[in-house]
mmCIF file of C-alpha atoms in Angstrom:
data_model
loop_
_atom_site.group_PDB
_atom_site.id
_atom_site.type_symbol
_atom_site.label_atom_id
_atom_site.label_comp_id
_atom_site.label_asym_id
_atom_site.label_seq_id
_atom_site.Cartn_x
_atom_site.Cartn_y
_atom_site.Cartn_z
ATOM 1 C CA MET A 1 -58.881 -19.712 -39.520
ATOM 2 C CA ASP A 2 -58.061 -19.130 -43.440
ATOM 3 C CA LEU A 3 -60.071 -21.969 -44.513
ATOM 4 C CA LEU A 4 -63.035 -20.723 -43.827
ATOM 5 C CA LYS A 5 -63.013 -16.861 -44.742
ATOM 6 C CA ARG A 6 -62.201 -18.586 -48.427
ATOM 7 C CA ARG A 7 -64.916 -20.448 -48.627
ATOM 8 C CA ILE A 8 -66.831 -17.497 -46.871
ATOM 9 C CA ARG A 9 -65.659 -15.505 -49.144
ATOM 10 C CA ASN A 10 -66.297 -17.772 -52.234
ATOM 11 C CA GLU A 11 -69.190 -19.045 -51.838
ATOM 12 C CA GLY A 12 -70.855 -17.028 -49.209
ATOM 13 C CA LYS A 13 -74.167 -14.779 -50.752
ATOM 14 C CA ILE A 14 -74.431 -11.370 -49.221
ATOM 15 C CA VAL A 15 -77.994 -10.404 -48.357
ATOM 16 C CA GLY A 16 -78.335 -6.334 -48.211
ATOM 17 C CA THR A 17 -75.588 -4.931 -46.743
ATOM 18 C CA ASP A 18 -74.839 -6.505 -43.610
ATOM 19 C CA ARG A 19 -76.217 -9.916 -43.785
ATOM 20 C CA ILE A 20 -74.189 -13.497 -45.363
ATOM 21 C CA THR A 21 -75.350 -16.550 -46.091
ATOM 22 C CA VAL A 22 -73.270 -19.757 -46.306
ATOM 23 C CA ASP A 23 -76.081 -22.895 -47.182
ATOM 24 C CA SER A 24 -73.957 -24.411 -49.652
ATOM 25 C CA PHE A 25 -71.497 -25.401 -46.849
ATOM 26 C CA LEU A 26 -72.985 -24.416 -43.128
ATOM 27 C CA ASN A 27 -76.268 -24.177 -42.858
ATOM 28 C CA HIS A 28 -78.448 -25.766 -45.670
ATOM 29 C CA GLN A 29 -75.800 -28.039 -46.968
ATOM 30 C CA LEU A 30 -73.123 -29.417 -44.947
ATOM 31 C CA ASP A 31 -69.538 -29.846 -45.647
ATOM 32 C CA ILE A 32 -68.488 -32.381 -43.122
ATOM 33 C CA ALA A 33 -64.357 -31.811 -43.921
ATOM 34 C CA LEU A 34 -64.987 -28.018 -43.116
ATOM 35 C CA LEU A 35 -66.639 -29.390 -39.878
ATOM 36 C CA MET A 36 -63.834 -31.252 -38.971
ATOM 37 C CA ALA A 37 -61.330 -28.545 -39.710
ATOM 38 C CA ILE A 38 -63.873 -26.017 -37.716
ATOM 39 C CA GLY A 39 -63.385 -28.689 -34.944
ATOM 40 C CA LYS A 40 -59.654 -28.789 -34.901
ATOM 41 C CA GLU A 41 -59.475 -24.898 -34.989
ATOM 42 C CA ILE A 42 -62.285 -23.774 -31.725
ATOM 43 C CA LYS A 43 -60.395 -27.216 -29.956
ATOM 44 C CA ARG A 44 -56.788 -25.300 -30.743
ATOM 45 C CA ARG A 45 -58.057 -22.119 -28.807
ATOM 46 C CA PHE A 46 -60.143 -23.701 -26.244
ATOM 47 C CA GLU A 47 -58.427 -26.073 -25.648
ATOM 48 C CA PRO A 48 -56.772 -24.936 -21.770
ATOM 49 C CA LEU A 49 -60.023 -23.847 -20.333
ATOM 50 C CA GLY A 50 -61.203 -27.644 -18.695
ATOM 51 C CA ILE A 51 -64.379 -26.634 -21.099
ATOM 52 C CA ASN A 52 -66.475 -30.142 -19.895
ATOM 53 C CA LYS A 53 -69.875 -29.065 -22.364
ATOM 54 C CA ILE A 54 -70.780 -26.865 -25.273
ATOM 55 C CA LEU A 55 -74.068 -25.068 -25.630
ATOM 56 C CA THR A 56 -75.407 -24.273 -28.337
ATOM 57 C CA ILE A 57 -78.734 -23.215 -29.846
ATOM 58 C CA ASP A 58 -81.368 -25.187 -32.240
ATOM 59 C CA ALA A 59 -81.585 -25.712 -35.854
ATOM 60 C CA SER A 60 -78.040 -24.470 -38.107
ATOM 61 C CA CYS A 61 -75.172 -25.046 -34.980
ATOM 62 C CA ILE A 62 -75.887 -28.396 -33.937
ATOM 63 C CA ALA A 63 -73.901 -30.450 -35.923
ATOM 64 C CA ILE A 64 -70.420 -27.999 -35.777
ATOM 65 C CA ALA A 65 -71.298 -28.544 -32.240
ATOM 66 C CA ALA A 66 -71.191 -32.658 -32.586
ATOM 67 C CA ILE A 67 -68.352 -32.704 -34.262
ATOM 68 C CA THR A 68 -66.662 -29.864 -32.378
ATOM 69 C CA ALA A 69 -66.928 -32.175 -28.902
ATOM 70 C CA THR A 70 -65.039 -34.581 -30.985
ATOM 71 C CA TYR A 71 -62.590 -32.865 -30.553
ATOM 72 C CA PHE A 72 -62.576 -31.764 -27.169
ATOM 73 C CA ASP A 73 -62.681 -35.162 -25.621
ATOM 74 C CA LEU A 74 -66.804 -36.522 -26.370
ATOM 75 C CA VAL A 75 -67.800 -33.819 -23.646
ATOM 76 C CA PRO A 76 -71.742 -33.527 -23.968
ATOM 77 C CA VAL A 77 -73.709 -31.355 -26.773
ATOM 78 C CA VAL A 78 -76.832 -29.317 -24.782
ATOM 79 C CA CYS A 79 -78.804 -27.632 -27.351
ATOM 80 C CA ALA A 80 -81.118 -24.762 -26.105
ATOM 81 C CA GLN A 81 -84.656 -24.821 -27.583
ATOM 82 C CA LYS A 82 -86.183 -21.614 -29.328
ATOM 83 C CA THR A 83 -89.551 -20.777 -28.745
ATOM 84 C CA GLN A 84 -92.034 -17.303 -29.132
ATOM 85 C CA SER A 85 -92.989 -17.167 -25.895
ATOM 86 C CA ASP A 86 -92.149 -17.574 -22.595
ATOM 87 C CA THR A 87 -92.203 -21.097 -21.523
ATOM 88 C CA SER A 88 -90.970 -20.903 -18.425
ATOM 89 C CA THR A 89 -91.733 -23.836 -15.439
ATOM 90 C CA GLU A 90 -90.102 -25.143 -12.659
ATOM 91 C CA ASP A 91 -87.670 -27.949 -14.671
ATOM 92 C CA VAL A 92 -86.439 -24.851 -17.475
ATOM 93 C CA TYR A 93 -84.008 -22.395 -17.009
ATOM 94 C CA VAL A 94 -85.925 -19.378 -19.583
ATOM 95 C CA ALA A 95 -83.868 -16.667 -20.835
ATOM 96 C CA GLU A 96 -84.794 -14.126 -23.248
ATOM 97 C CA LEU A 97 -82.770 -13.199 -26.588
ATOM 98 C CA LYS A 98 -83.507 -10.801 -29.982
ATOM 99 C CA THR A 99 -81.933 -12.574 -32.705
ATOM 100 C CA PHE A 100 -80.635 -10.029 -35.646
ATOM 101 C CA SER A 101 -82.951 -12.007 -38.699
ATOM 102 C CA ASP A 102 -86.612 -11.114 -37.121
ATOM 103 C CA LYS A 103 -86.455 -8.098 -35.346
ATOM 104 C CA THR A 104 -88.843 -9.962 -32.124
ATOM 105 C CA VAL A 105 -87.961 -11.388 -28.786
ATOM 106 C CA ASP A 106 -88.240 -14.656 -28.667
ATOM 107 C CA THR A 107 -87.324 -16.563 -25.634
ATOM 108 C CA ALA A 108 -84.567 -19.688 -25.449
ATOM 109 C CA HIS A 109 -84.971 -22.256 -23.178
ATOM 110 C CA ILE A 110 -83.095 -25.379 -21.509
ATOM 111 C CA ALA A 111 -83.573 -27.956 -18.931
ATOM 112 C CA LYS A 112 -82.558 -27.706 -15.529
ATOM 113 C CA GLN A 113 -81.328 -30.888 -15.260
ATOM 114 C CA CYS A 114 -78.832 -30.267 -18.616
ATOM 115 C CA LEU A 115 -76.594 -27.654 -16.825
ATOM 116 C CA ASN A 116 -75.452 -27.803 -13.458
ATOM 117 C CA ALA A 117 -72.867 -25.164 -11.373
ATOM 118 C CA LYS A 118 -69.884 -27.999 -12.157
ATOM 119 C CA ASP A 119 -70.304 -27.000 -15.778
ATOM 120 C CA ARG A 120 -67.701 -25.112 -17.489
ATOM 121 C CA VAL A 121 -68.812 -24.058 -20.739
ATOM 122 C CA LEU A 122 -68.312 -23.584 -24.194
ATOM 123 C CA ILE A 123 -71.501 -20.627 -26.712
ATOM 124 C CA LEU A 124 -70.704 -21.960 -30.106
ATOM 125 C CA ASP A 125 -73.307 -20.318 -32.231
ATOM 126 C CA ASP A 126 -73.239 -19.783 -35.866
ATOM 127 C CA VAL A 127 -73.452 -15.957 -36.603
ATOM 128 C CA LEU A 128 -72.646 -13.704 -33.966
ATOM 129 C CA ALA A 129 -74.237 -9.679 -34.478
ATOM 130 C CA HIS A 130 -75.928 -8.259 -32.209
ATOM 131 C CA GLY A 131 -75.055 -10.789 -29.516
ATOM 132 C CA LYS A 132 -78.289 -11.399 -28.186
ATOM 133 C CA THR A 133 -78.200 -14.922 -28.641
ATOM 134 C CA ALA A 134 -75.031 -15.793 -26.946
ATOM 135 C CA MET A 135 -75.931 -13.158 -24.611
ATOM 136 C CA GLY A 136 -78.782 -15.392 -23.643
ATOM 137 C CA LEU A 137 -76.966 -18.294 -23.235
ATOM 138 C CA CYS A 138 -74.659 -16.974 -20.699
ATOM 139 C CA SER A 139 -77.149 -16.204 -19.486
ATOM 140 C CA LEU A 140 -78.717 -20.035 -19.069
ATOM 141 C CA VAL A 141 -75.225 -21.039 -17.596
ATOM 142 C CA GLU A 142 -74.695 -18.349 -15.115
ATOM 143 C CA GLN A 143 -78.834 -19.274 -13.577
ATOM 144 C CA ALA A 144 -77.649 -22.814 -13.175
ATOM 145 C CA GLY A 145 -74.514 -21.598 -11.162
ATOM 146 C CA GLY A 146 -72.031 -22.392 -14.130
ATOM 147 C CA THR A 147 -69.338 -21.244 -15.619
ATOM 148 C CA VAL A 148 -68.628 -19.413 -19.613
ATOM 149 C CA CYS A 149 -65.472 -19.900 -20.044
ATOM 150 C CA GLY A 150 -65.656 -18.902 -23.785
ATOM 151 C CA ILE A 151 -68.174 -17.832 -26.679
ATOM 152 C CA THR A 152 -66.610 -19.222 -30.132
ATOM 153 C CA ALA A 153 -68.996 -17.862 -33.647
ATOM 154 C CA ILE A 154 -68.416 -19.385 -37.110
ATOM 155 C CA ILE A 155 -68.671 -16.298 -38.175
ATOM 156 C CA GLU A 156 -68.652 -12.778 -35.960
ATOM 157 C CA LYS A 157 -70.142 -9.925 -37.482
ATOM 158 C CA GLU A 158 -67.657 -7.807 -35.711
ATOM 159 C CA PHE A 159 -69.587 -4.471 -37.404
ATOM 160 C CA GLN A 160 -73.081 -5.162 -35.292
ATOM 161 C CA GLY A 161 -71.844 -4.836 -31.957
ATOM 162 C CA GLY A 162 -72.572 -7.753 -30.607
ATOM 163 C CA SER A 163 -68.829 -9.099 -29.806
ATOM 164 C CA THR A 164 -68.283 -5.868 -28.413
ATOM 165 C CA LYS A 165 -70.821 -5.774 -25.891
ATOM 166 C CA LEU A 166 -69.859 -9.485 -24.212
ATOM 167 C CA LYS A 167 -66.219 -8.677 -24.207
ATOM 168 C CA GLN A 168 -67.507 -5.136 -21.523
ATOM 169 C CA ALA A 169 -69.529 -8.242 -19.941
ATOM 170 C CA GLY A 170 -66.681 -9.889 -19.108
ATOM 171 C CA TYR A 171 -66.354 -12.985 -21.377
ATOM 172 C CA LEU A 172 -64.353 -14.430 -23.864
ATOM 173 C CA VAL A 173 -65.324 -13.492 -27.530
ATOM 174 C CA ASP A 174 -62.790 -15.573 -30.124
ATOM 175 C CA SER A 175 -64.658 -16.392 -33.654
ATOM 176 C CA LEU A 176 -62.985 -18.179 -35.930
ATOM 177 C CA ALA A 177 -64.136 -15.458 -39.195
ATOM 178 C CA VAL A 178 -64.339 -11.860 -38.342
ATOM 179 C CA ILE A 179 -66.176 -9.808 -40.438
ATOM 180 C CA THR A 180 -65.108 -6.014 -40.341
ATOM 181 C CA ARG A 181 -67.786 -4.573 -43.144
ATOM 182 C CA ILE A 182 -69.315 -5.667 -46.387
ATOM 183 C CA GLU A 183 -69.161 -3.347 -48.431
ATOM 184 C CA ASN A 184 -69.976 -3.216 -52.524
ATOM 185 C CA GLY A 185 -70.772 -7.095 -52.596
ATOM 186 C CA GLU A 186 -66.976 -7.247 -50.702
ATOM 187 C CA VAL A 187 -66.508 -8.823 -47.812
ATOM 188 C CA TYR A 188 -63.780 -7.823 -45.719
ATOM 189 C CA PHE A 189 -62.225 -9.961 -42.851
ATOM 190 C CA LYS A 190 -60.017 -8.846 -39.835
ATOM 191 C CA ASP A 191 -56.294 -9.707 -39.992
ATOM 192 C CA MET B 1 -78.582 -52.232 -32.205
ATOM 193 C CA ASP B 2 -78.805 -52.740 -28.005
ATOM 194 C CA LEU B 3 -76.448 -49.576 -26.785
ATOM 195 C CA LEU B 4 -79.184 -47.277 -28.290
ATOM 196 C CA LYS B 5 -82.332 -50.512 -27.497
ATOM 197 C CA ARG B 6 -80.908 -50.149 -23.384
ATOM 198 C CA ARG B 7 -80.501 -46.472 -23.441
ATOM 199 C CA ILE B 8 -83.875 -45.972 -24.698
ATOM 200 C CA ARG B 9 -85.545 -48.548 -22.341
ATOM 201 C CA ASN B 10 -83.575 -46.645 -19.347
ATOM 202 C CA GLU B 11 -84.032 -43.050 -20.389
ATOM 203 C CA GLY B 12 -86.941 -42.359 -22.840
ATOM 204 C CA LYS B 13 -90.084 -40.833 -21.011
ATOM 205 C CA ILE B 14 -92.996 -42.054 -22.590
ATOM 206 C CA VAL B 15 -95.738 -39.568 -24.144
ATOM 207 C CA GLY B 16 -99.334 -41.050 -23.512
ATOM 208 C CA THR B 17 -99.855 -44.530 -25.485
ATOM 209 C CA ASP B 18 -97.664 -44.145 -28.687
ATOM 210 C CA ARG B 19 -94.396 -41.675 -28.296
ATOM 211 C CA ILE B 20 -91.152 -41.520 -26.682
ATOM 212 C CA THR B 21 -88.881 -39.174 -26.019
ATOM 213 C CA VAL B 22 -84.791 -39.183 -25.683
ATOM 214 C CA ASP B 23 -84.321 -35.488 -24.878
ATOM 215 C CA SER B 24 -81.464 -36.996 -22.260
ATOM 216 C CA PHE B 25 -79.359 -38.338 -24.972
ATOM 217 C CA LEU B 26 -80.738 -37.527 -28.830
ATOM 218 C CA ASN B 27 -81.973 -34.926 -28.609
ATOM 219 C CA HIS B 28 -81.940 -31.888 -26.225
ATOM 220 C CA GLN B 29 -78.613 -32.993 -24.456
ATOM 221 C CA LEU B 30 -76.608 -35.356 -27.076
ATOM 222 C CA ASP B 31 -73.972 -38.098 -26.263
ATOM 223 C CA ILE B 32 -71.710 -37.987 -28.732
ATOM 224 C CA ALA B 33 -69.894 -41.444 -28.151
ATOM 225 C CA LEU B 34 -73.480 -42.955 -28.074
ATOM 226 C CA LEU B 35 -73.702 -40.968 -31.582
ATOM 227 C CA MET B 36 -70.439 -41.818 -32.308
ATOM 228 C CA ALA B 37 -71.676 -45.994 -32.080
ATOM 229 C CA ILE B 38 -74.388 -44.210 -34.245
ATOM 230 C CA GLY B 39 -72.250 -43.110 -37.280
ATOM 231 C CA LYS B 40 -70.441 -46.661 -37.246
ATOM 232 C CA GLU B 41 -73.799 -48.676 -36.900
ATOM 233 C CA ILE B 42 -75.207 -46.875 -40.109
ATOM 234 C CA LYS B 43 -72.037 -46.957 -41.945
ATOM 235 C CA ARG B 44 -71.626 -51.092 -41.013
ATOM 236 C CA ARG B 45 -75.358 -51.353 -43.230
ATOM 237 C CA PHE B 46 -75.780 -49.237 -45.441
ATOM 238 C CA GLU B 47 -71.869 -49.708 -46.474
ATOM 239 C CA PRO B 48 -71.531 -51.198 -50.112
ATOM 240 C CA LEU B 49 -75.186 -49.049 -51.214
ATOM 241 C CA GLY B 50 -72.757 -46.354 -52.610
ATOM 242 C CA ILE B 51 -74.063 -43.658 -50.632
ATOM 243 C CA ASN B 52 -73.096 -40.270 -51.523
ATOM 244 C CA LYS B 53 -75.490 -38.175 -49.866
ATOM 245 C CA ILE B 54 -76.762 -37.442 -46.402
ATOM 246 C CA LEU B 55 -79.987 -35.928 -46.402
ATOM 247 C CA THR B 56 -81.721 -35.332 -43.747
ATOM 248 C CA ILE B 57 -84.624 -32.354 -42.172
ATOM 249 C CA ASP B 58 -84.348 -29.561 -39.767
ATOM 250 C CA ALA B 59 -82.808 -30.270 -35.897
ATOM 251 C CA SER B 60 -83.094 -33.399 -34.105
ATOM 252 C CA CYS B 61 -81.079 -35.061 -36.901
ATOM 253 C CA ILE B 62 -78.589 -32.668 -37.614
ATOM 254 C CA ALA B 63 -75.741 -33.546 -35.318
ATOM 255 C CA ILE B 64 -76.560 -37.220 -36.195
ATOM 256 C CA ALA B 65 -76.183 -37.172 -39.551
ATOM 257 C CA ALA B 66 -72.662 -35.085 -39.695
ATOM 258 C CA ILE B 67 -71.528 -37.175 -36.983
ATOM 259 C CA THR B 68 -72.563 -40.403 -39.432
ATOM 260 C CA ALA B 69 -71.412 -38.763 -42.245
ATOM 261 C CA THR B 70 -67.371 -38.532 -40.667
ATOM 262 C CA TYR B 71 -67.932 -42.256 -40.913
ATOM 263 C CA PHE B 72 -68.941 -42.738 -44.460
ATOM 264 C CA ASP B 73 -65.925 -40.309 -46.244
ATOM 265 C CA LEU B 74 -67.287 -37.239 -45.365
ATOM 266 C CA VAL B 75 -70.077 -37.377 -47.382
ATOM 267 C CA PRO B 76 -72.176 -34.253 -47.703
ATOM 268 C CA VAL B 77 -74.984 -33.722 -46.200
ATOM 269 C CA VAL B 78 -78.452 -32.174 -46.718
ATOM 270 C CA CYS B 79 -80.924 -30.644 -44.182
ATOM 271 C CA ALA B 80 -83.429 -29.583 -45.746
ATOM 272 C CA GLN B 81 -86.008 -27.164 -44.022
ATOM 273 C CA LYS B 82 -89.768 -27.414 -42.807
ATOM 274 C CA THR B 83 -91.614 -24.684 -43.951
ATOM 275 C CA GLN B 84 -95.702 -23.744 -43.127
ATOM 276 C CA SER B 85 -96.274 -22.797 -46.413
ATOM 277 C CA ASP B 86 -95.523 -23.856 -49.490
ATOM 278 C CA THR B 87 -92.345 -21.718 -50.647
ATOM 279 C CA SER B 88 -92.399 -23.464 -54.025
ATOM 280 C CA THR B 89 -89.560 -21.546 -56.517
ATOM 281 C CA GLU B 90 -87.532 -22.590 -59.167
ATOM 282 C CA ASP B 91 -84.601 -22.650 -57.196
ATOM 283 C CA VAL B 92 -86.611 -25.155 -54.618
ATOM 284 C CA TYR B 93 -87.066 -29.026 -54.785
ATOM 285 C CA VAL B 94 -91.021 -28.758 -52.424
ATOM 286 C CA ALA B 95 -92.682 -31.554 -50.910
ATOM 287 C CA GLU B 96 -95.460 -31.908 -48.440
ATOM 288 C CA LEU B 97 -95.416 -34.397 -45.647
ATOM 289 C CA LYS B 98 -97.134 -34.266 -42.315
ATOM 290 C CA THR B 99 -95.386 -34.599 -38.914
ATOM 291 C CA PHE B 100 -96.201 -37.193 -35.930
ATOM 292 C CA SER B 101 -96.111 -34.294 -33.942
ATOM 293 C CA ASP B 102 -97.957 -31.042 -34.849
ATOM 294 C CA LYS B 103 -100.473 -33.251 -36.764
ATOM 295 C CA THR B 104 -100.634 -30.249 -39.470
ATOM 296 C CA VAL B 105 -99.068 -30.539 -43.125
ATOM 297 C CA ASP B 106 -96.183 -28.883 -43.523
ATOM 298 C CA THR B 107 -93.695 -28.943 -46.319
ATOM 299 C CA ALA B 108 -90.422 -29.576 -46.789
ATOM 300 C CA HIS B 109 -87.769 -28.285 -49.003
ATOM 301 C CA ILE B 110 -84.160 -28.083 -50.575
ATOM 302 C CA ALA B 111 -82.737 -25.843 -52.294
ATOM 303 C CA LYS B 112 -82.133 -27.768 -56.751
ATOM 304 C CA GLN B 113 -78.464 -27.683 -55.729
ATOM 305 C CA CYS B 114 -77.750 -29.730 -53.144
ATOM 306 C CA LEU B 115 -79.566 -32.131 -55.321
ATOM 307 C CA ASN B 116 -79.047 -33.749 -58.334
ATOM 308 C CA ALA B 117 -79.478 -37.268 -60.534
ATOM 309 C CA LYS B 118 -75.937 -38.495 -59.849
ATOM 310 C CA ASP B 119 -76.818 -38.586 -56.137
ATOM 311 C CA ARG B 120 -77.268 -41.857 -53.842
ATOM 312 C CA VAL B 121 -79.141 -40.572 -50.580
ATOM 313 C CA LEU B 122 -79.550 -42.196 -47.027
ATOM 314 C CA ILE B 123 -82.592 -40.654 -45.896
ATOM 315 C CA LEU B 124 -81.753 -40.256 -42.036
ATOM 316 C CA ASP B 125 -84.641 -39.422 -39.413
ATOM 317 C CA ASP B 126 -84.972 -39.802 -36.309
ATOM 318 C CA VAL B 127 -88.136 -40.819 -35.184
ATOM 319 C CA LEU B 128 -90.031 -42.879 -38.084
ATOM 320 C CA ALA B 129 -93.297 -43.104 -36.752
ATOM 321 C CA HIS B 130 -96.304 -42.486 -39.642
ATOM 322 C CA GLY B 131 -93.793 -42.403 -42.975
ATOM 323 C CA LYS B 132 -94.492 -39.016 -43.644
ATOM 324 C CA THR B 133 -91.594 -36.852 -43.047
ATOM 325 C CA ALA B 134 -89.587 -39.853 -44.702
ATOM 326 C CA MET B 135 -91.887 -40.164 -47.804
ATOM 327 C CA GLY B 136 -91.523 -36.309 -48.765
ATOM 328 C CA LEU B 137 -86.942 -36.622 -48.637
ATOM 329 C CA CYS B 138 -87.939 -39.912 -50.856
ATOM 330 C CA SER B 139 -89.682 -37.198 -53.145
ATOM 331 C CA LEU B 140 -86.860 -34.497 -53.239
ATOM 332 C CA VAL B 141 -84.551 -36.769 -53.834
ATOM 333 C CA GLU B 142 -86.208 -38.352 -56.820
ATOM 334 C CA GLN B 143 -87.921 -35.041 -58.011
ATOM 335 C CA ALA B 144 -84.120 -34.616 -58.901
ATOM 336 C CA GLY B 145 -83.569 -37.910 -60.192
ATOM 337 C CA GLY B 146 -81.498 -39.091 -57.695
ATOM 338 C CA THR B 147 -81.590 -42.370 -55.936
ATOM 339 C CA VAL B 148 -82.872 -43.199 -52.568
ATOM 340 C CA CYS B 149 -80.163 -45.979 -51.621
ATOM 341 C CA GLY B 150 -81.607 -46.531 -48.077
ATOM 342 C CA ILE B 151 -83.775 -45.242 -45.191
ATOM 343 C CA THR B 152 -83.279 -44.854 -41.290
ATOM 344 C CA ALA B 153 -84.303 -43.676 -38.131
ATOM 345 C CA ILE B 154 -83.101 -44.170 -35.451
ATOM 346 C CA ILE B 155 -85.950 -44.810 -33.008
ATOM 347 C CA GLU B 156 -88.514 -46.575 -35.894
ATOM 348 C CA LYS B 157 -92.210 -46.899 -34.451
ATOM 349 C CA GLU B 158 -93.342 -50.101 -36.193
ATOM 350 C CA PHE B 159 -96.762 -49.898 -35.025
ATOM 351 C CA GLN B 160 -97.811 -46.620 -36.094
ATOM 352 C CA GLY B 161 -97.318 -48.262 -39.918
ATOM 353 C CA GLY B 162 -95.025 -46.081 -41.331
ATOM 354 C CA SER B 163 -92.269 -48.430 -42.088
ATOM 355 C CA THR B 164 -94.637 -50.805 -44.149
ATOM 356 C CA LYS B 165 -95.829 -48.492 -46.191
ATOM 357 C CA LEU B 166 -92.103 -47.341 -47.295
ATOM 358 C CA LYS B 167 -91.103 -50.627 -47.748
ATOM 359 C CA GLN B 168 -94.363 -51.451 -49.467
ATOM 360 C CA ALA B 169 -92.766 -48.611 -52.072
ATOM 361 C CA GLY B 170 -89.666 -49.911 -52.456
ATOM 362 C CA TYR B 171 -87.660 -48.342 -50.334
ATOM 363 C CA LEU B 172 -84.897 -49.968 -48.273
ATOM 364 C CA VAL B 173 -85.686 -49.343 -44.124
ATOM 365 C CA ASP B 174 -83.756 -50.082 -41.999
ATOM 366 C CA SER B 175 -83.742 -48.620 -38.837
ATOM 367 C CA LEU B 176 -81.698 -48.691 -35.402
ATOM 368 C CA ALA B 177 -84.487 -49.980 -32.673
ATOM 369 C CA VAL B 178 -87.462 -50.585 -33.717
ATOM 370 C CA ILE B 179 -90.815 -50.174 -30.888
ATOM 371 C CA THR B 180 -93.402 -52.475 -31.790
ATOM 372 C CA ARG B 181 -95.308 -51.383 -28.632
ATOM 373 C CA ILE B 182 -96.044 -49.328 -26.004
ATOM 374 C CA GLU B 183 -98.160 -51.001 -23.436
ATOM 375 C CA ASN B 184 -98.315 -50.416 -19.538
ATOM 376 C CA GLY B 185 -95.779 -47.532 -19.454
ATOM 377 C CA GLU B 186 -93.352 -50.170 -21.403
ATOM 378 C CA VAL B 187 -90.985 -50.215 -24.878
ATOM 379 C CA TYR B 188 -91.109 -53.382 -26.460
ATOM 380 C CA PHE B 189 -88.904 -53.918 -28.950
ATOM 381 C CA LYS B 190 -88.100 -56.449 -32.222
ATOM 382 C CA ASP B 191 -85.635 -58.677 -31.455
#
C-alpha cells in the first residue's frame, strides 16, 4: 500500500535498529482519511473470505479495526484485553502472549460470549514483529472453535520473523506495509 | 439518544450501586452500526461549533472518536495517553487526572505537536462520572492555547457530579445518555 509506505517513510521515527513509531498519524494522532484508505485496502484483500468478525487487541488498533469494519458490512469488532497475569475464569478464553516491546509474558483474554464456532475472523494488529500477539489472538479464536481467515498488520517487520512463523503454522498473513530491514536510519519495504 | 439508552437499559450490566458496564456493544465488543449512529448524533449536536480536532483518551473511546471523526470532515483524532506517573518532558503537555474506577491519581499527556492555539476541540469521553478525566483533557487543550468547544460523553452519570462541575467551570457539556440514578438494579435516564 504505497500511500502508507510513503507516510511511514516520511513521518515514521526510527528507534534503535529495529523499531519504528508512527505516532503522528496512526497512534497518538489518527489521520482519519488514512485510516479509511487502510480500511478499504484491507477489505479489498480479504473480501472473498466471508469474514464476520474482526479481532484486535486494546489501544492502538481499535480505531483502525472500527473504521475497517465499516467496509465489511459493519461486522462486529472484538477487542481482546491484555493483562499482566492469568485472569482465567469460566467466562473468558485466555492466551499467553509476549509483546516485542516489553519482553515480558502477558496474557490476553476475551469474553466467551464474544467468539463462537461460526466465527470467521480477521485478526488485525498494528505492528507484526515476532508474532506473539497475533499467535495469541489466533489461539483465542480457535479455543472458541472459530476460524482464523487471515491476519493483517498495518506494519509488518518481516525481518523479525513473526509472519514467517504464522505462515508456517498455516495462517494467511497479508500486511499493508512490509518492512524487510531498517538500516542507517532508512526503512526498506518489500516490493 | 433513545437507541443508545435502550441498548444500555437492555444490555448494560450494573455493578454495585453506581457503575454500569457496556462491554457487549461499546467496549469489549463494538457494535459498529451503533458507533456510526453515535458519530452522526455527536455531529448533529456539535456541528455549528467549528470543531477541527477530537480529543480522547486511550482504549475504550478511540474507536468511537475515529468513527465520529468521519462525520466531522475527517478532523484528526488525538489520543491522550494515561500514565501512572508524571512523564513531563519538554515535548509533552501533562495534566493530572483521577479516574472513577481506580481511585488513584493518574496523569495524562499529549505530544505538544498534536495540539495548538488554533485548535477548536471536541472532548469525547466514554463515561463521564466525577469529571476528572474530562477536566484533565480540558487542561491539555488550554495548555496549548486551544479552545475547548464542547465535551460529550457516551454515558454521563449525572448523579456523580462531573458534568455539573464542568458546566460551572464554563464548559459546554452535552452527553448522549444521561443517567440520573441507578437504583434496585434499574437505570434511570434524564428525559
